[in-house]
Coordinates of C-alpha atoms and ligand atoms in Angstrom, one line a residue:
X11 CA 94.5 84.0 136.7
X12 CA 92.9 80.9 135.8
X13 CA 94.3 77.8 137.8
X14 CA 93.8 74.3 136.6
X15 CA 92.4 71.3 138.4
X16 CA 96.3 69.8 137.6
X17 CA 97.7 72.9 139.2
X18 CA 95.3 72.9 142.1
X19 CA 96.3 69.2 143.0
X20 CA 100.0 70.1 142.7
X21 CA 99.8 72.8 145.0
X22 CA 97.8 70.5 147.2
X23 CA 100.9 68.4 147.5
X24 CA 102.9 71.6 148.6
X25 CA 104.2 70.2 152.7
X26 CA 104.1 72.9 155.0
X27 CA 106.9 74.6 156.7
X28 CA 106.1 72.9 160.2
X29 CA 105.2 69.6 158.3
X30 CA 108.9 69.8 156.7
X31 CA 110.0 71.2 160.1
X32 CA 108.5 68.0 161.8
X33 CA 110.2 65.8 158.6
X34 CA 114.0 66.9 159.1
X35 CA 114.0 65.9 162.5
X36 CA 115.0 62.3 161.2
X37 CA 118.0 63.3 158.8
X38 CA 121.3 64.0 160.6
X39 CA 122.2 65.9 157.8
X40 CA 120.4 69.3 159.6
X41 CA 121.6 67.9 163.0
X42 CA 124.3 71.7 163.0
X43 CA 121.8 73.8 160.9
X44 CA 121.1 76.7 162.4
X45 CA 116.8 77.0 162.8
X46 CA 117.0 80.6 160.7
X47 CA 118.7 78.9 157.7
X48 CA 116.7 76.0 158.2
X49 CA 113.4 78.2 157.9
X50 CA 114.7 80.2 155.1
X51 CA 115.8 77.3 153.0
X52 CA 112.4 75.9 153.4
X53 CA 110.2 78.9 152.6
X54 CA 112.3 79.4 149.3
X55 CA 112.3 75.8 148.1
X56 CA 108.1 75.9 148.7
X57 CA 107.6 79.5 147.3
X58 CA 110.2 78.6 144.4
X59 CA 107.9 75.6 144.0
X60 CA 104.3 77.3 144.2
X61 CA 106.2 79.8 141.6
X62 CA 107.0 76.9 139.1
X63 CA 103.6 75.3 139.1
X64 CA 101.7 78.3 138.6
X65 CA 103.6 79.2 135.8
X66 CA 102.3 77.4 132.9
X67 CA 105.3 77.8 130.4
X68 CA 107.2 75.2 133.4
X69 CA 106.0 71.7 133.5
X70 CA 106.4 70.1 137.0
X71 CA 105.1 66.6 138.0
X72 CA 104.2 64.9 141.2
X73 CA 106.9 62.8 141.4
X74 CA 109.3 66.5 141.7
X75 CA 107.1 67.0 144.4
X76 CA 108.1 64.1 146.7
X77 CA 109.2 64.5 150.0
X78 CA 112.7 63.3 149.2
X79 CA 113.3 65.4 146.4
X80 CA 111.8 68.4 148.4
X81 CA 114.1 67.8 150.9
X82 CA 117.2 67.4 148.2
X83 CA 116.4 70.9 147.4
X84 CA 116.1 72.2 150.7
X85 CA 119.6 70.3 151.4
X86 CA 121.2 71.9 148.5
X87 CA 119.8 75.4 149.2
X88 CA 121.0 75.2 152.8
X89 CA 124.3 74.3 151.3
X90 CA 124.5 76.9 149.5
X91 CA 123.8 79.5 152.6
X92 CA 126.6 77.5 155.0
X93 CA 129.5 77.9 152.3
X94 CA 130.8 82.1 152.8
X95 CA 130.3 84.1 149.8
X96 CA 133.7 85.5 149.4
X97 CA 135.8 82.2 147.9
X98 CA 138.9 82.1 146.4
X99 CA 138.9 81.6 142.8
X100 CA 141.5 80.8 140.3
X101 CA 142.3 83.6 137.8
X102 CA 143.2 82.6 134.0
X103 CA 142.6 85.9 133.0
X104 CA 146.2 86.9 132.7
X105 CA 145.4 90.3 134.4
X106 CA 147.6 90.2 137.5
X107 CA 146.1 93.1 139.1
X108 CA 142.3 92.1 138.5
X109 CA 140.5 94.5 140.0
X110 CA 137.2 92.0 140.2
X111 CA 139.8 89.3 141.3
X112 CA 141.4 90.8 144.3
X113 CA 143.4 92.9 142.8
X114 CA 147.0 91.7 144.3
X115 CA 147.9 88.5 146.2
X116 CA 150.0 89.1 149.3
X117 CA 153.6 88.0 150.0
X118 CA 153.9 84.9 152.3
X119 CA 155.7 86.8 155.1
X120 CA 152.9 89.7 154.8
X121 CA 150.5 87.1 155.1
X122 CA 152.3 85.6 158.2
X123 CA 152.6 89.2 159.9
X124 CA 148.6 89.4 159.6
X125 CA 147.8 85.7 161.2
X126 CA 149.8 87.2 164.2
X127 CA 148.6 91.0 164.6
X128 CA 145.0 89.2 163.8
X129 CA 145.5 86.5 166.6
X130 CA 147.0 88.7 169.4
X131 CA 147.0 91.8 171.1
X132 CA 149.6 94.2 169.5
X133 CA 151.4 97.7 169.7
X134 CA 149.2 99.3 167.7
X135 CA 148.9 102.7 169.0
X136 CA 151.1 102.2 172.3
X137 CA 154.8 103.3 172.2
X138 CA 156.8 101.0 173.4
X139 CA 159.7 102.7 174.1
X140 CA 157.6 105.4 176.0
X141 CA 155.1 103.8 177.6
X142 CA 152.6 106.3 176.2
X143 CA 149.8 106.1 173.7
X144 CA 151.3 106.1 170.0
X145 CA 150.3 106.4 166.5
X146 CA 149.1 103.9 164.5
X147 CA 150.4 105.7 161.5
X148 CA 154.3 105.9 162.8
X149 CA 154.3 102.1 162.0
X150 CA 155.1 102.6 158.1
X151 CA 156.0 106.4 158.4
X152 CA 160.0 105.8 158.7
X153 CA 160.0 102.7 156.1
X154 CA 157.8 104.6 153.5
X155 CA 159.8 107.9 153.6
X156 CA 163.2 105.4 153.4
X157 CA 162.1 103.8 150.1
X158 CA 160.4 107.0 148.9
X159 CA 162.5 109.4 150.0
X160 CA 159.9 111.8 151.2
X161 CA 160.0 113.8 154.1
X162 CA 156.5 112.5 155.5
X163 CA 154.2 109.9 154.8
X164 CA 150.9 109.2 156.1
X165 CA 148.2 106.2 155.3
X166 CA 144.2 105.6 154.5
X167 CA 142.1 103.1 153.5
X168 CA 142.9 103.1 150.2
X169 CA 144.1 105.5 147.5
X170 CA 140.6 107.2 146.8
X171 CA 139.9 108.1 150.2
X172 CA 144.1 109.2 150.2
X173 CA 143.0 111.7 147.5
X174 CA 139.6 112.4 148.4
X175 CA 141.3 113.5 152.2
X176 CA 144.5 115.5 151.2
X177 CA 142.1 117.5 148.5
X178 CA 139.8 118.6 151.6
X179 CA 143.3 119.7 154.0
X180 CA 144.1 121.4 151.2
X181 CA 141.3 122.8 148.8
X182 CA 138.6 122.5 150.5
X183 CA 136.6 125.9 149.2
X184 CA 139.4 127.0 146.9
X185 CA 140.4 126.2 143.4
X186 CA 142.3 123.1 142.2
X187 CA 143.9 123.1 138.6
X188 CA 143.7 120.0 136.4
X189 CA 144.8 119.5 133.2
X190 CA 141.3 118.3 130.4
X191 CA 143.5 115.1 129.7
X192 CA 144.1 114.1 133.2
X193 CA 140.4 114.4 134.6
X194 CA 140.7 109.7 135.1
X195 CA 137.9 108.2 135.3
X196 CA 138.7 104.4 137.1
X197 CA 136.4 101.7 137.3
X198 CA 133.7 101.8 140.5
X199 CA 132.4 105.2 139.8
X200 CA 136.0 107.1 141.2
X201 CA 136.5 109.7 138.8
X202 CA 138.2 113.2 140.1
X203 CA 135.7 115.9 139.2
X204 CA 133.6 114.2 141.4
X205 CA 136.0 113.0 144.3
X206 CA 137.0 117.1 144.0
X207 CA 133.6 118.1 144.4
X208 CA 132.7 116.0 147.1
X209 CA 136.0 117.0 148.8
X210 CA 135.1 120.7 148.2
X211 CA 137.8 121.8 146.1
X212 CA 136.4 123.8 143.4
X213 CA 137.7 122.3 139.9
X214 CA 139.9 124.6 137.6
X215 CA 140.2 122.2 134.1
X216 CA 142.7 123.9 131.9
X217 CA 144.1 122.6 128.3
X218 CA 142.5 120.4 125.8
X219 CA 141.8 116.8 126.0
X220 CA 145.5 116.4 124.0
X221 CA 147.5 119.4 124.7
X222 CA 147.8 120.9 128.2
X223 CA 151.1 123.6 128.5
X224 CA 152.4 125.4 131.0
X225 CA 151.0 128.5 130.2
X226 CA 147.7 127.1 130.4
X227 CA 148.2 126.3 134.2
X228 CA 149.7 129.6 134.7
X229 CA 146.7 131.7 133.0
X230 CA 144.7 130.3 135.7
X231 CA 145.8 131.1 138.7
X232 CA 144.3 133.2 141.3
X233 CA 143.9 134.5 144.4
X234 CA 142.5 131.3 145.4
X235 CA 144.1 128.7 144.0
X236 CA 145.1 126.1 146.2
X237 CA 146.2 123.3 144.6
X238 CA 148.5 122.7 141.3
X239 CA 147.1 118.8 140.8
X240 CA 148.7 116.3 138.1
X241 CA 146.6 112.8 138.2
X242 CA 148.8 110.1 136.5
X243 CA 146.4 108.9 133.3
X244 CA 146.9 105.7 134.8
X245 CA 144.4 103.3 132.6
X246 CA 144.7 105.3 129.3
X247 CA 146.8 107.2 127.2
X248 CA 146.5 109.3 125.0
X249 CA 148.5 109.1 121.8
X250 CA 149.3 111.2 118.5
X251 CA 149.2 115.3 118.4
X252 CA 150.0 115.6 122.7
X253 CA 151.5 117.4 124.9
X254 CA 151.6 117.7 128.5
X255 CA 153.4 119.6 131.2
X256 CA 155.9 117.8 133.4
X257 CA 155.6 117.4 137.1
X258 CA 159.1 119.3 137.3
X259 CA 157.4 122.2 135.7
X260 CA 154.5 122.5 137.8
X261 CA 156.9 122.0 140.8
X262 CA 158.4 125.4 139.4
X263 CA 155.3 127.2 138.6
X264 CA 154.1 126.0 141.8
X265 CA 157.4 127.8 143.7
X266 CA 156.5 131.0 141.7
X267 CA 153.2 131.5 143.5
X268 CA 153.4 129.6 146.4
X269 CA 150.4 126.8 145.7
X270 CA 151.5 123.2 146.6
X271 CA 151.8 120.5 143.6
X272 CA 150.0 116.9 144.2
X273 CA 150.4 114.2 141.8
X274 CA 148.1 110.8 142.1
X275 CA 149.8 108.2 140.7
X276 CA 146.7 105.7 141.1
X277 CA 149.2 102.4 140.4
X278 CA 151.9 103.6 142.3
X279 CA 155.4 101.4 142.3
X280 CA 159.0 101.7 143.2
X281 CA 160.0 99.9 141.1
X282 CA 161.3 100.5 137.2
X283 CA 159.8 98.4 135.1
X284 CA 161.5 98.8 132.0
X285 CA 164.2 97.5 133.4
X286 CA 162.2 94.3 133.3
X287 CA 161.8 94.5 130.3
X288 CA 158.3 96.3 130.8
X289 CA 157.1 99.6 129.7
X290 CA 158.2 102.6 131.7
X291 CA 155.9 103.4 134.6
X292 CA 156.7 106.5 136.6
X293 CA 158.0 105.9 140.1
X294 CA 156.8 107.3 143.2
X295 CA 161.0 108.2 143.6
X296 CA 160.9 110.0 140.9
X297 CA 157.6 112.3 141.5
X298 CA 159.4 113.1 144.9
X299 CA 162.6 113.6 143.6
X300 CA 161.0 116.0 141.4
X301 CA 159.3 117.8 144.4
X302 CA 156.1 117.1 144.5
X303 CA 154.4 118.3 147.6
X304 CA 151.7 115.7 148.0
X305 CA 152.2 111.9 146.1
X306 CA 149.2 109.7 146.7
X307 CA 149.0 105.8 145.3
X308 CA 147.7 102.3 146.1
X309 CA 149.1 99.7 148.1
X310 CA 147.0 96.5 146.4
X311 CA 148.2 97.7 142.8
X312 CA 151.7 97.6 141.6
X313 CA 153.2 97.9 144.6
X314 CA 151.2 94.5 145.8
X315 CA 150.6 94.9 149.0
X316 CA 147.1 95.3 150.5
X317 CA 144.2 97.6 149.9
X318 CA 145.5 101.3 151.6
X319 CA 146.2 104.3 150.1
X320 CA 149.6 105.9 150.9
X321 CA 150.6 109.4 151.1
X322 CA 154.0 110.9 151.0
X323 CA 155.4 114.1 150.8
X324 CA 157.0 117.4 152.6
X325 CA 155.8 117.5 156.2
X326 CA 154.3 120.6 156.5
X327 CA 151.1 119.2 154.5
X328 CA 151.3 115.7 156.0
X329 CA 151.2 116.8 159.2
X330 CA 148.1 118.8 158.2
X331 CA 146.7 116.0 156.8
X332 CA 147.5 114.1 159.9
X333 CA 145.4 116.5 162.4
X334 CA 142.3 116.5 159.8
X335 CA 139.2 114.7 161.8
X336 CA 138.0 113.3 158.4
X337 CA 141.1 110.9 158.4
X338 CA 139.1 108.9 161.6
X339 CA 136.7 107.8 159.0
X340 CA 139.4 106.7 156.3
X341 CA 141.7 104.8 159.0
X342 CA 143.6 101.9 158.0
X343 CA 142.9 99.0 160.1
X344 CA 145.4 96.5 161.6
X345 CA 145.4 93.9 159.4
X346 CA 146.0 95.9 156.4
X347 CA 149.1 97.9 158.4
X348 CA 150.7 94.3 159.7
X349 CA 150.5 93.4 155.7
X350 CA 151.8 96.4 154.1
X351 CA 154.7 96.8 157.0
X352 CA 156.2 93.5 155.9
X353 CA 155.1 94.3 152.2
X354 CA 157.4 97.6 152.1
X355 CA 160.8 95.8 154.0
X356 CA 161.2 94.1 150.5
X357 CA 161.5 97.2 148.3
X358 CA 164.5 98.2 150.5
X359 CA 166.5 95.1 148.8
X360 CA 163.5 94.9 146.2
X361 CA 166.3 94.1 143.1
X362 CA 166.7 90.4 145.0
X363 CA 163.0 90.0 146.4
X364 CA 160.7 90.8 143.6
X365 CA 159.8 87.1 143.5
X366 CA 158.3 87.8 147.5
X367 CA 155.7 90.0 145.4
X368 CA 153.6 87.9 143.7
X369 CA 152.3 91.1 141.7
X370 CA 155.8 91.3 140.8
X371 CA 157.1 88.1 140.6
X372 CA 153.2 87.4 138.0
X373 CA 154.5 90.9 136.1
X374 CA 158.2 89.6 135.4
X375 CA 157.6 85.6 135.3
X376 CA 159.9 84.3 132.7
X377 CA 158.4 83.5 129.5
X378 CA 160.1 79.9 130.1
X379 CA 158.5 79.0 133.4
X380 CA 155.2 80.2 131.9
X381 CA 155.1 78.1 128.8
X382 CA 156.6 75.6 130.8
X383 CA 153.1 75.2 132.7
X384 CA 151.0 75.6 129.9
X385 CA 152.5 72.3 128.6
X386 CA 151.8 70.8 132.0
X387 CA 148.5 71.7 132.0
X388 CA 147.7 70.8 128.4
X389 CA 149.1 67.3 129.0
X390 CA 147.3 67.1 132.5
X391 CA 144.0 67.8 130.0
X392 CA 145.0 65.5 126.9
X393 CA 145.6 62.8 129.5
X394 CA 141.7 63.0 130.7
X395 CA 141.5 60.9 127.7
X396 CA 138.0 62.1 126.8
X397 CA 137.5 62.4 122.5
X398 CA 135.5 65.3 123.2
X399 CA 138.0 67.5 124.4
X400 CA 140.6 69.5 122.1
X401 CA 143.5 71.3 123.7
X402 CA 145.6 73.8 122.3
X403 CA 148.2 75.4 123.1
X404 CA 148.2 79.2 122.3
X405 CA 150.4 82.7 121.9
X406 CA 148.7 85.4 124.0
X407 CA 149.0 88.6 125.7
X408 CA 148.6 89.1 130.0
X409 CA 147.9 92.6 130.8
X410 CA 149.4 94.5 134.4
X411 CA 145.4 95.4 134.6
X412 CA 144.8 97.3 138.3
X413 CA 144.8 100.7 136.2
X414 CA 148.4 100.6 135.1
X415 CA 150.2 100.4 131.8
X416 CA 147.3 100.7 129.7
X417 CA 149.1 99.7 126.8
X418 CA 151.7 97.0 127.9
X419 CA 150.8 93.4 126.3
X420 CA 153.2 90.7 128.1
X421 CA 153.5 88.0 126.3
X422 CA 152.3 84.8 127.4
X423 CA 151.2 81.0 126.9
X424 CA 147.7 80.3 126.9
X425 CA 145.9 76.6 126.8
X426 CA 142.6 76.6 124.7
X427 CA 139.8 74.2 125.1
X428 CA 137.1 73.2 122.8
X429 CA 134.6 70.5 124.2
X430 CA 132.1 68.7 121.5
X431 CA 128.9 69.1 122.0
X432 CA 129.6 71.9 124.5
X433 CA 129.6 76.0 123.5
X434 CA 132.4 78.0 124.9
X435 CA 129.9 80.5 126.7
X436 CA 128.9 77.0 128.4
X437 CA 132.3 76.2 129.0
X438 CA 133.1 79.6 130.6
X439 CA 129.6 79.1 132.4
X440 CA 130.2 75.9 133.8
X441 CA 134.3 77.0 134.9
X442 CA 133.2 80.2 136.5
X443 CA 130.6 77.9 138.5
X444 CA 133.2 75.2 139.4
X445 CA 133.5 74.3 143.0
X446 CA 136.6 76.4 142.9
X447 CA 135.6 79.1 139.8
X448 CA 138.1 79.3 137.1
X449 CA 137.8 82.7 135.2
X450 CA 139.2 82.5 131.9
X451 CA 138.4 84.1 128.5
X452 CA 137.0 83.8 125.6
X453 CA 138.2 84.1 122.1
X454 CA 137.4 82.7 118.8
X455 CA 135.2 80.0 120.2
X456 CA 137.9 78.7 122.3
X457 CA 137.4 78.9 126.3
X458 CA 141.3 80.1 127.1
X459 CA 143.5 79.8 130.3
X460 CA 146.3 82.7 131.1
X461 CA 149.0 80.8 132.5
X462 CA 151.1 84.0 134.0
X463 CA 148.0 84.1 136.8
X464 CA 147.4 80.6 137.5
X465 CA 149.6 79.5 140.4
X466 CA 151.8 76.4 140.4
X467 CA 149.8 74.3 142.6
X468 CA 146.4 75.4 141.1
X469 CA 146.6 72.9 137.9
X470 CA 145.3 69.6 139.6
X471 CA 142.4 72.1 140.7
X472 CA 141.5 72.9 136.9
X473 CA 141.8 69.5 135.4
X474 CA 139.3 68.0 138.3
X475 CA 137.0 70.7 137.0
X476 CA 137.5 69.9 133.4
X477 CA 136.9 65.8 134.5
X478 CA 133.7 67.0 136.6
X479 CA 132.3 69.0 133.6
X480 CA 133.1 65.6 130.8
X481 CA 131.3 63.4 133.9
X482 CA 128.3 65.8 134.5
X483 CA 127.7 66.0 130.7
X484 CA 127.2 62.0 130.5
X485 CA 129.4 60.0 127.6
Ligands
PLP525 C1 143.2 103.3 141.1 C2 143.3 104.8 141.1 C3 142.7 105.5 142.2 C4 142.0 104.9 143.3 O1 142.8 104.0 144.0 P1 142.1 102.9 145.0 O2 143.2 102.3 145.8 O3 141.4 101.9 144.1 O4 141.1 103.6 145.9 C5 142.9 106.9 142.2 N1 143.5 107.5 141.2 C6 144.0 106.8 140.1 C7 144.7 107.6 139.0 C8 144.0 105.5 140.1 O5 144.5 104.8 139.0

């Protein structure tokens, strides 16, 4: 590589580390930095530096290489280290249970529960009332079986590791029957010929992609079969020339020859959503109602608590579940427990509390309230004042998102914003990099807000951002 005698005398002007070392000393802004970020900050502003001048498509010039703007960049760098990487974030998606976004927010009195259990010393696995070591699982065993109605119930980390564990207590080495149309595929690489294999259940697919009947299941089993499973197509469906079998059927078939029936319901709820007004999703009720031996689901989806995956069913299995070794490495920690505890007490008078849920309370949010906001926020944005900016207010769709009702639209008010002079990828660009991101959409040219998933109190926040962007772009 050849080097010119410009780039030579910019690299020249490169300080060292020590000599920068030596030059913070006299600004209290690096007073509290810790030495390792300090270092770290400095070596990637000079290498950054040295990276810029040798490349000769980037024109830098000695005044860029002064010792206060050096220092501006190691300042801004070190900022960038101090503030934690996991923010919160505002989401104008209108996809209540983002899985990127954090899937469900918690309800306040979960969220109090949590402060305490993480602040203080707690019960944990000690019974009280004995004096003895406990179980940490007992906690949401009785409230889980009251709302469910299931004999036994039993808790992970979340609902993969739920499926991956009660496949391995109960197929590990034997065969598991699956209908083609059921074998999901979610997001983050969980699909179930893969969790089977991995569990050791050997994979029995029977049916077509469409059509899976009974018969189908029934021609296929043998001497060791151990597991009739039905996975709820939870983030599809599939429509036209179908048929599948229902979970009451292979509750039967399952009697016939003895082989226990699990269904995952991936979303999981207990609640009825069309009586919202929603499309039907099935109920974790109804699957043990119907007598499913084994129902697994999520606790940060519909049911909008935290991440864990929940198991109920008859207690024979459970219990085997229970006593396997690989449930050590699937625990549920305290924090998640103290949250989902207080999260389940509403469904037992959920009728009157689904406005505690904010998953809930997001899904069912009355059109009025929405629309209502949408017009607070496009006045908060007309008011900037700024010629450049056109606001519109706009019919959309939110979507349940988290895997669930794959074809429910929810309709919904939307604000639109055009800025002159600015594209809406730049827009989007320049939201999602606020100081608080705002993630939004875009459509048509027009950078777009959700208003069922921006919270009340989160509209000042989006309107400082849209002033910040107008300032930073200069008049
Ligand atoms: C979401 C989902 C899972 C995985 O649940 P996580 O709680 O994300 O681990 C498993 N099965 C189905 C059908 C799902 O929809």
């Amino acid at each position: 590589m050849n080097i010119t005698e410009n780039q030579q005398t910019l690299l020249r002007m490169l300080p060292g580390v020590d000599h920068i070392l030596e030059m913070v000393k006299a600004d209290t802004f690096f007073d509290n930095v810790p030495k390792s970020v300090l270092v770290r900050s400095i070596r990637s502003v000079v290498e950054n530096l040295r990276i810029i001048i040798l490349d000769n498509q980037q024109n830098i010039t000695e005044p860029e290489l002064s010792n206060s703007e050096i220092l501006n960049k190691i300042k801004e760098s070190v900022r960038k280290t101090m503030t934690p990487n996991l923010i919160r974030i505002i989401n104008a998606t209108g996809v209540v249970v983002h899985t990127n976004l954090g899937r469900s927010l918690l309800a306040d009195d979960a969220i109090e529960n949590l402060l305490t259990i993480a602040g203080r010393y707690s019960n944990l696995e000690f019974d009280l009332s004995k004096g003895a070591r406990g179980s940490r699982y007992s906690i949401v065993e009785d409230i889980l079986c009251e709302i469910s109605g299931a004999e036994s119930a039993m808790v992970v980390n979340n609902n993969a590791g739920a499926v991956f564990l009660s496949l391995e207590t109960i197929a590990k080495g034997k065969k598991v029957i699956v209908s083609r149309g059921e074998l999901v595929e979610i997001g983050g690489s969980f699909r179930i010929p893969d969790v089977m294999a991995k569990s050791g259940g050997i994979l029995k697919e029977v049916g077509t992609t469409n059509r899976t009947h009974l018969k189908d299941y029934e021609n296929a089993i043998e001497h060791d079969t151990a597991l009739l499973l039905k996975v709820h197509t939870s983030n599809y469906s599939i429509v036209g020339f179908t048929a599948d079998v229902s979970l009451e059927s292979l509750v039967d078939l399952g009697a016939k020859y003895k082989i226990p029936v699990m269904e995952d319901l991936g979303s999981g709820t207990f609640v009825d959503f069309s009586k919202y007004g929603l499309l039907k999703e099935p109920t974790v009720q109804e699957s043990v109602k119907a007598g499913a031996d084994i129902v697994t689901f999520s606790g940060d989806k519909l049911l909008g608590g935290p991440q864990a995956g929940i198991i109920v069913g008859k207690n024979n299995i459970i219990e085997k579940i229970k006593k396997n070794p690989i449930n050590r490495a699937l625990r549920i920690d305290k924090l998640t427990l103290a949250a989902l505890e207080s999260t389940l007490r509403h469904y037992r008078n959920i009728e009157k509390e689904m406005d505690a849920i904010p998953t809930l309370r997001l899904m069912t949010l009355p059109f009025d309230h929405i629309e209502s906001n949408a017009k607070t926020l496009f006045e908060m944005l007309e008011n900037i004042g700024d010629p450049r900016l056109s606001v519109s207010l706009i019919d959309i769709f939110s979507r349940p998102g988290g895997g669930s009702l794959p074809l429910l639209k929810i309709p919904s008010k939307g604000v639109g914003v055009k800025v002159q002079g600015i594209s809406a990828n730049a827009v989007e660009k320049q939201m999602r990099n606020n100081e608080c991101p705002i993630i939004g959409r875009i459509e048509e040219d027009l950078f777009i807000m959700d208003l069922r998933t921006i919270l009340d109190d989160e509209l000042q926040l989006i309107e400082n951002a849209f002033k910040h962007m107008l300032k930073k772009a200069g008049s």
